[in-house]
PDB file of C-alpha atoms in Angstrom:
ATOM      1  CA  ARG A   1      20.204  78.782 197.032  1.00 79.00           C
ATOM      2  CA  LYS A   2      18.897  82.368 196.679  1.00 86.00           C
ATOM      3  CA  GLU A   3      15.304  83.021 197.198  1.00 90.00           C
ATOM      4  CA  VAL A   4      14.950  84.621 193.786  1.00 94.00           C
ATOM      5  CA  GLU A   5      17.264  83.613 190.925  1.00 95.00           C
ATOM      6  CA  GLN A   6      17.893  85.235 187.609  1.00 94.00           C
ATOM      7  CA  ASP A   7      20.219  84.595 184.650  1.00 87.00           C
ATOM      8  CA  PRO A   8      22.688  87.491 185.051  1.00 84.00           C
ATOM      9  CA  GLY A   9      23.416  87.538 181.331  1.00 84.00           C
ATOM     10  CA  PRO A  10      24.599  89.776 179.738  1.00 91.00           C
ATOM     11  CA  PHE A  11      22.175  89.500 176.865  1.00 94.00           C
ATOM     12  CA  ASN A  12      23.585  91.269 173.763  1.00 96.00           C
ATOM     13  CA  VAL A  13      20.933  91.625 171.095  1.00 97.00           C
ATOM     14  CA  PRO A  14      20.415  93.628 167.825  1.00 97.00           C
ATOM     15  CA  GLU A  15      17.769  96.172 167.556  1.00 97.00           C
ATOM     16  CA  GLY A  16      14.443  94.578 166.633  1.00 97.00           C
ATOM     17  CA  ALA A  17      15.197  91.270 168.311  1.00 97.00           C
ATOM     18  CA  THR A  18      12.936  89.521 170.707  1.00 97.00           C
ATOM     19  CA  VAL A  19      14.465  88.616 174.092  1.00 96.00           C
ATOM     20  CA  ALA A  20      13.051  86.739 177.102  1.00 96.00           C
ATOM     21  CA  PHE A  21      14.174  86.755 180.650  1.00 94.00           C
ATOM     22  CA  ASN A  22      13.242  84.161 183.337  1.00 94.00           C
ATOM     23  CA  CYS A  23      13.208  84.270 187.002  1.00 95.00           C
ATOM     24  CA  THR A  24      12.651  81.556 189.534  1.00 96.00           C
ATOM     25  CA  TYR A  25      11.546  81.841 193.130  1.00 95.00           C
ATOM     26  CA  SER A  26      11.783  79.315 195.997  1.00 93.00           C
ATOM     27  CA  ASN A  27       9.071  80.471 198.468  1.00 87.00           C
ATOM     28  CA  SER A  28       5.670  79.162 197.463  1.00 85.00           C
ATOM     29  CA  ALA A  29       3.992  81.663 199.883  1.00 85.00           C
ATOM     30  CA  SER A  30       4.925  84.482 197.612  1.00 84.00           C
ATOM     31  CA  GLN A  31       2.025  86.637 196.560  1.00 83.00           C
ATOM     32  CA  SER A  32       2.912  89.561 194.338  1.00 90.00           C
ATOM     33  CA  PHE A  33       5.311  89.674 191.432  1.00 93.00           C
ATOM     34  CA  PHE A  34       6.968  92.484 189.516  1.00 94.00           C
ATOM     35  CA  TRP A  35       9.549  93.466 186.951  1.00 96.00           C
ATOM     36  CA  TYR A  36      11.687  96.546 187.495  1.00 96.00           C
ATOM     37  CA  ARG A  37      14.188  98.207 185.290  1.00 97.00           C
ATOM     38  CA  GLN A  38      17.389  99.747 186.562  1.00 96.00           C
ATOM     39  CA  ASP A  39      19.544 102.018 184.467  1.00 95.00           C
ATOM     40  CA  CYS A  40      23.267 102.353 185.426  1.00 91.00           C
ATOM     41  CA  ARG A  41      23.667 104.224 188.613  1.00 87.00           C
ATOM     42  CA  LYS A  42      20.028 105.033 188.851  1.00 92.00           C
ATOM     43  CA  GLU A  43      17.206 103.764 191.074  1.00 94.00           C
ATOM     44  CA  PRO A  44      15.012 100.803 190.000  1.00 96.00           C
ATOM     45  CA  LYS A  45      11.739 101.754 188.237  1.00 95.00           C
ATOM     46  CA  LEU A  46       8.698  99.670 188.142  1.00 94.00           C
ATOM     47  CA  LEU A  47       8.178  98.158 184.713  1.00 95.00           C
ATOM     48  CA  MET A  48       5.089  96.029 185.271  1.00 94.00           C
ATOM     49  CA  SER A  49       3.232  93.732 187.724  1.00 91.00           C
ATOM     50  CA  VAL A  50       3.056  90.094 186.801  1.00 92.00           C
ATOM     51  CA  TYR A  51      -0.115  87.972 186.924  1.00 84.00           C
ATOM     52  CA  SER A  52      -0.949  84.323 186.231  1.00 83.00           C
ATOM     53  CA  SER A  53      -3.175  85.272 183.417  1.00 85.00           C
ATOM     54  CA  GLY A  54      -0.314  87.199 181.804  1.00 86.00           C
ATOM     55  CA  ASN A  55      -0.130  90.780 181.113  1.00 91.00           C
ATOM     56  CA  GLU A  56       1.064  92.914 178.272  1.00 93.00           C
ATOM     57  CA  ASP A  57       2.210  96.551 177.982  1.00 93.00           C
ATOM     58  CA  GLY A  58       3.125  97.457 174.486  1.00 96.00           C
ATOM     59  CA  ARG A  59       6.211  95.491 173.525  1.00 97.00           C
ATOM     60  CA  PHE A  60       6.449  93.952 177.032  1.00 97.00           C
ATOM     61  CA  THR A  61       4.755  90.734 178.131  1.00 96.00           C
ATOM     62  CA  ALA A  62       5.035  89.342 181.534  1.00 96.00           C
ATOM     63  CA  GLN A  63       3.878  85.866 182.738  1.00 95.00           C
ATOM     64  CA  LEU A  64       3.728  84.018 186.014  1.00 94.00           C
ATOM     65  CA  ASN A  65       3.769  80.286 186.398  1.00 93.00           C
ATOM     66  CA  ARG A  66       2.842  79.512 190.056  1.00 92.00           C
ATOM     67  CA  ALA A  67       3.094  75.816 189.651  1.00 92.00           C
ATOM     68  CA  SER A  68       6.588  75.979 188.437  1.00 93.00           C
ATOM     69  CA  GLN A  69       7.437  79.112 190.491  1.00 94.00           C
ATOM     70  CA  TYR A  70       8.848  81.093 187.711  1.00 92.00           C
ATOM     71  CA  ILE A  71       8.241  84.478 186.106  1.00 95.00           C
ATOM     72  CA  SER A  72       9.084  85.589 182.568  1.00 95.00           C
ATOM     73  CA  LEU A  73       9.477  88.901 180.704  1.00 97.00           C
ATOM     74  CA  LEU A  74       9.402  89.089 177.004  1.00 97.00           C
ATOM     75  CA  ILE A  75      10.591  92.139 175.061  1.00 97.00           C
ATOM     76  CA  ARG A  76       9.627  92.282 171.432  1.00 98.00           C
ATOM     77  CA  ASP A  77      11.130  94.707 168.809  1.00 98.00           C
ATOM     78  CA  SER A  78      14.047  95.741 171.100  1.00 98.00           C
ATOM     79  CA  LYS A  79      15.052  99.310 171.100  1.00 98.00           C
ATOM     80  CA  LEU A  80      18.401 100.823 172.055  1.00 97.00           C
ATOM     81  CA  SER A  81      16.604 102.404 174.896  1.00 97.00           C
ATOM     82  CA  ASP A  82      15.684  99.036 176.379  1.00 98.00           C
ATOM     83  CA  SER A  83      19.378  98.575 177.363  1.00 97.00           C
ATOM     84  CA  ALA A  84      19.275  98.284 181.176  1.00 96.00           C
ATOM     85  CA  THR A  85      19.232  95.713 184.080  1.00 96.00           C
ATOM     86  CA  TYR A  86      15.932  93.966 184.583  1.00 97.00           C
ATOM     87  CA  LEU A  87      15.171  92.975 188.107  1.00 96.00           C
ATOM     88  CA  CYS A  88      12.659  90.306 189.159  1.00 96.00           C
ATOM     89  CA  VAL A  89      10.850  90.999 192.414  1.00 95.00           C
ATOM     90  CA  VAL A  90       8.880  88.575 194.578  1.00 93.00           C
ATOM     91  CA  THR A  91       6.771  89.865 197.443  1.00 90.00           C
ATOM     92  CA  ARG A  92       5.318  88.069 200.521  1.00 85.00           C
ATOM     93  CA  THR A  93       2.756  90.785 201.425  1.00 75.00           C
ATOM     94  CA  ASN A  94       1.828  89.327 204.811  1.00 74.00           C
ATOM     95  CA  ALA A  95       5.401  89.026 205.820  1.00 73.00           C
ATOM     96  CA  GLY A  96       6.031  92.646 204.633  1.00 77.00           C
ATOM     97  CA  LYS A  97       9.006  91.350 202.617  1.00 85.00           C
ATOM     98  CA  SER A  98      10.105  91.940 198.953  1.00 88.00           C
ATOM     99  CA  THR A  99      13.042  89.986 197.523  1.00 92.00           C
ATOM    100  CA  PHE A 100      14.849  91.162 194.390  1.00 94.00           C
ATOM    101  CA  GLY A 101      16.882  89.024 192.114  1.00 94.00           C
ATOM    102  CA  ASP A 102      20.365  90.213 191.160  1.00 93.00           C
ATOM    103  CA  GLY A 103      19.120  91.204 187.708  1.00 94.00           C
ATOM    104  CA  THR A 104      19.690  90.425 184.075  1.00 95.00           C
ATOM    105  CA  THR A 105      21.632  92.903 182.038  1.00 94.00           C
ATOM    106  CA  LEU A 106      20.382  93.654 178.515  1.00 96.00           C
ATOM    107  CA  THR A 107      22.380  95.577 175.814  1.00 96.00           C
ATOM    108  CA  VAL A 108      20.568  96.334 172.595  1.00 97.00           C
ATOM    109  CA  LYS A 109      23.069  97.185 169.747  1.00 96.00           C
ATOM    110  CA  PRO A 110      22.471  99.022 166.409  1.00 94.00           C
TER     111      PRO A 110
ATOM    112  CA  GLU B   1      10.470 113.007 188.319  1.00 45.00           C
ATOM    113  CA  THR B   2      10.479 110.624 191.415  1.00 53.00           C
ATOM    114  CA  GLY B   3       8.018 111.433 194.288  1.00 86.00           C
ATOM    115  CA  VAL B   4      10.372 109.926 196.763  1.00 94.00           C
ATOM    116  CA  THR B   5      13.324 112.013 197.923  1.00 95.00           C
ATOM    117  CA  GLN B   6      16.375 110.779 199.792  1.00 97.00           C
ATOM    118  CA  SER B   7      19.017 112.744 201.609  1.00 96.00           C
ATOM    119  CA  PRO B   8      22.001 112.978 201.600  1.00 97.00           C
ATOM    120  CA  THR B   9      22.876 111.701 198.116  1.00 96.00           C
ATOM    121  CA  HIS B  10      26.378 110.928 199.120  1.00 96.00           C
ATOM    122  CA  LEU B  11      28.046 110.316 202.478  1.00 96.00           C
ATOM    123  CA  ILE B  12      31.446 109.273 203.761  1.00 98.00           C
ATOM    124  CA  LYS B  13      31.675 107.958 207.307  1.00 98.00           C
ATOM    125  CA  THR B  14      34.433 106.201 209.383  1.00 98.00           C
ATOM    126  CA  ARG B  15      34.125 102.627 210.574  1.00 98.00           C
ATOM    127  CA  GLY B  16      32.452 102.537 214.003  1.00 98.00           C
ATOM    128  CA  GLN B  17      30.419 105.753 213.441  1.00 98.00           C
ATOM    129  CA  GLN B  18      26.636 105.990 213.309  1.00 98.00           C
ATOM    130  CA  VAL B  19      24.649 107.266 210.386  1.00 98.00           C
ATOM    131  CA  THR B  20      21.013 108.391 209.766  1.00 98.00           C
ATOM    132  CA  LEU B  21      19.683 108.361 206.215  1.00 98.00           C
ATOM    133  CA  ARG B  22      16.403 110.161 205.441  1.00 97.00           C
ATOM    134  CA  CYS B  23      13.613 109.501 203.041  1.00 97.00           C
ATOM    135  CA  SER B  24      10.476 111.653 202.131  1.00 95.00           C
ATOM    136  CA  SER B  25       7.659 109.690 200.421  1.00 90.00           C
ATOM    137  CA  GLN B  26       4.731 110.915 198.491  1.00 84.00           C
ATOM    138  CA  SER B  27       1.621 111.786 200.465  1.00 82.00           C
ATOM    139  CA  GLY B  28      -0.548 108.808 201.085  1.00 83.00           C
ATOM    140  CA  HIS B  29       2.311 106.330 200.768  1.00 86.00           C
ATOM    141  CA  ASN B  30       1.819 104.496 204.107  1.00 87.00           C
ATOM    142  CA  THR B  31       4.296 101.714 203.259  1.00 90.00           C
ATOM    143  CA  VAL B  32       8.060 102.342 203.047  1.00 93.00           C
ATOM    144  CA  SER B  33      10.778  99.855 202.580  1.00 93.00           C
ATOM    145  CA  TRP B  34      14.584 100.294 202.730  1.00 97.00           C
ATOM    146  CA  TYR B  35      17.144  98.395 200.651  1.00 97.00           C
ATOM    147  CA  GLN B  36      20.887  97.974 200.525  1.00 97.00           C
ATOM    148  CA  GLN B  37      22.412  97.563 197.063  1.00 96.00           C
ATOM    149  CA  ALA B  38      26.053  96.625 196.549  1.00 94.00           C
ATOM    150  CA  LEU B  39      27.599  96.955 193.103  1.00 89.00           C
ATOM    151  CA  GLY B  40      26.576  94.243 190.692  1.00 87.00           C
ATOM    152  CA  GLN B  41      23.780  92.990 192.937  1.00 91.00           C
ATOM    153  CA  GLY B  42      20.108  93.458 193.397  1.00 93.00           C
ATOM    154  CA  PRO B  43      18.675  95.538 196.174  1.00 95.00           C
ATOM    155  CA  GLN B  44      18.720  93.565 199.435  1.00 95.00           C
ATOM    156  CA  PHE B  45      15.628  94.076 201.688  1.00 94.00           C
ATOM    157  CA  ILE B  46      16.476  95.651 205.049  1.00 96.00           C
ATOM    158  CA  PHE B  47      13.023  96.224 206.437  1.00 94.00           C
ATOM    159  CA  GLN B  48       9.515  97.563 205.785  1.00 92.00           C
ATOM    160  CA  TYR B  49       7.311  99.986 207.695  1.00 92.00           C
ATOM    161  CA  TYR B  50       3.534 100.149 207.461  1.00 89.00           C
ATOM    162  CA  ARG B  51       1.716 102.978 209.313  1.00 88.00           C
ATOM    163  CA  GLU B  52       4.734 103.693 211.397  1.00 91.00           C
ATOM    164  CA  GLU B  53       5.327 100.167 212.569  1.00 92.00           C
ATOM    165  CA  GLU B  54       7.965  97.712 211.333  1.00 91.00           C
ATOM    166  CA  ASN B  55       6.095  94.866 209.721  1.00 88.00           C
ATOM    167  CA  GLY B  56       8.898  92.933 207.858  1.00 89.00           C
ATOM    168  CA  ARG B  57      12.616  92.518 208.165  1.00 91.00           C
ATOM    169  CA  GLY B  58      15.375  90.998 206.076  1.00 91.00           C
ATOM    170  CA  ASN B  59      18.594  89.351 207.185  1.00 92.00           C
ATOM    171  CA  PHE B  60      20.207  92.408 208.646  1.00 96.00           C
ATOM    172  CA  PRO B  61      21.647  92.767 212.205  1.00 97.00           C
ATOM    173  CA  PRO B  62      19.852  94.898 214.956  1.00 96.00           C
ATOM    174  CA  ARG B  63      22.313  97.792 214.383  1.00 98.00           C
ATOM    175  CA  PHE B  64      20.188  98.513 211.304  1.00 98.00           C
ATOM    176  CA  SER B  65      17.027 100.293 212.610  1.00 97.00           C
ATOM    177  CA  GLY B  66      14.368 102.554 211.229  1.00 96.00           C
ATOM    178  CA  LEU B  67      11.529 104.845 211.930  1.00 95.00           C
ATOM    179  CA  GLN B  68       8.542 105.992 209.966  1.00 94.00           C
ATOM    180  CA  PHE B  69       6.750 109.261 210.725  1.00 93.00           C
ATOM    181  CA  PRO B  70       3.153 110.403 210.273  1.00 90.00           C
ATOM    182  CA  ASN B  71       4.169 112.889 207.538  1.00 87.00           C
ATOM    183  CA  TYR B  72       5.350 109.892 205.336  1.00 85.00           C
ATOM    184  CA  SER B  73       8.972 110.472 206.010  1.00 92.00           C
ATOM    185  CA  SER B  74      11.216 107.829 207.367  1.00 96.00           C
ATOM    186  CA  GLU B  75      14.782 107.196 208.550  1.00 97.00           C
ATOM    187  CA  LEU B  76      17.310 104.382 208.409  1.00 98.00           C
ATOM    188  CA  ASN B  77      19.812 104.389 211.227  1.00 98.00           C
ATOM    189  CA  VAL B  78      23.000 102.275 211.101  1.00 98.00           C
ATOM    190  CA  ASN B  79      25.155 102.033 214.192  1.00 97.00           C
ATOM    191  CA  ALA B  80      28.777 100.780 214.515  1.00 98.00           C
ATOM    192  CA  LEU B  81      29.447 101.148 210.813  1.00 98.00           C
ATOM    193  CA  GLU B  82      31.538  98.440 209.117  1.00 98.00           C
ATOM    194  CA  LEU B  83      33.435  98.668 205.894  1.00 97.00           C
ATOM    195  CA  ASP B  84      30.939  96.204 204.245  1.00 96.00           C
ATOM    196  CA  ASP B  85      28.112  98.660 204.898  1.00 97.00           C
ATOM    197  CA  SER B  86      29.417 100.635 202.049  1.00 97.00           C
ATOM    198  CA  ALA B  87      26.609 100.507 199.384  1.00 97.00           C
ATOM    199  CA  LEU B  88      23.736 102.358 197.803  1.00 97.00           C
ATOM    200  CA  TYR B  89      20.833 102.645 200.279  1.00 98.00           C
ATOM    201  CA  LEU B  90      17.416 102.878 198.574  1.00 97.00           C
ATOM    202  CA  CYS B  91      14.085 103.961 199.956  1.00 96.00           C
ATOM    203  CA  ALA B  92      10.930 102.877 198.323  1.00 94.00           C
ATOM    204  CA  SER B  93       7.306 103.655 199.109  1.00 92.00           C
ATOM    205  CA  SER B  94       3.899 102.661 198.109  1.00 89.00           C
ATOM    206  CA  THR B  95       0.094 103.198 198.816  1.00 85.00           C
ATOM    207  CA  ASP B  96      -0.509  99.447 198.981  1.00 76.00           C
ATOM    208  CA  ARG B  97       1.880  96.646 200.219  1.00 66.00           C
ATOM    209  CA  ALA B  98       0.711  94.445 197.258  1.00 69.00           C
ATOM    210  CA  ARG B  99       1.573  97.122 194.631  1.00 76.00           C
ATOM    211  CA  GLY B 100       4.828  97.991 193.215  1.00 86.00           C
ATOM    212  CA  TYR B 101       7.063 100.633 194.826  1.00 90.00           C
ATOM    213  CA  THR B 102       8.428 104.019 193.734  1.00 92.00           C
ATOM    214  CA  PHE B 103      12.057 104.349 194.562  1.00 94.00           C
ATOM    215  CA  GLY B 104      14.119 107.250 195.591  1.00 95.00           C
ATOM    216  CA  SER B 105      17.405 108.027 193.919  1.00 95.00           C
ATOM    217  CA  GLY B 106      19.308 106.576 196.876  1.00 96.00           C
ATOM    218  CA  THR B 107      22.076 107.581 199.205  1.00 97.00           C
ATOM    219  CA  ARG B 108      25.556 106.291 198.459  1.00 97.00           C
ATOM    220  CA  LEU B 109      27.359 105.527 201.735  1.00 97.00           C
ATOM    221  CA  THR B 110      31.077 104.947 201.828  1.00 97.00           C
ATOM    222  CA  VAL B 111      32.572 103.618 205.053  1.00 98.00           C
ATOM    223  CA  VAL B 112      36.389 104.137 205.372  1.00 97.00           C
TER     224      VAL B 112
END
């Protein structure tokens, strides 16, 4: 079993739709959590950090559930420009290790 | 525009050769990590350096080694290249190990 697992998708949604991605992790010692966005043939870019209290940045909402060891990302009012691969990242700061999921591909269509 | 610069952007090497990839981080970014990304997969953690010392390593053999320098630059060295080493190699740096990272554009390595 992989340390970080994501539904690979692809998710194909119309503009304006709400879409949710989930990510599960297996190591309970994990300390920091992030969502990254990666466009085709580009480097990953930090989208947002994830906290147990939940955090929101415009149309994006991230949530962490430590008890169930999963992370979620909600995108509201999808735009064409949201089309990308979304990567979940789990970090064990004391071990100096960050683990990426394989990503979930989102395509937003007109 | 990314503050992390990697060189070269593309590289072709022969199986058995050695390669050095370079990364220049933003000033103050005392943490740097290297990743290998194969097509269709997420980045795989190779190792992390903090204040010039390796402080974390993924499941990569010893022929993958690195260095971090006081000027916030770093290197990834791979010896005895294998065909499976063909991938995109990404450098990522941060001011704080608990924060997110800024990635460079990567070096695409092809081993033939």
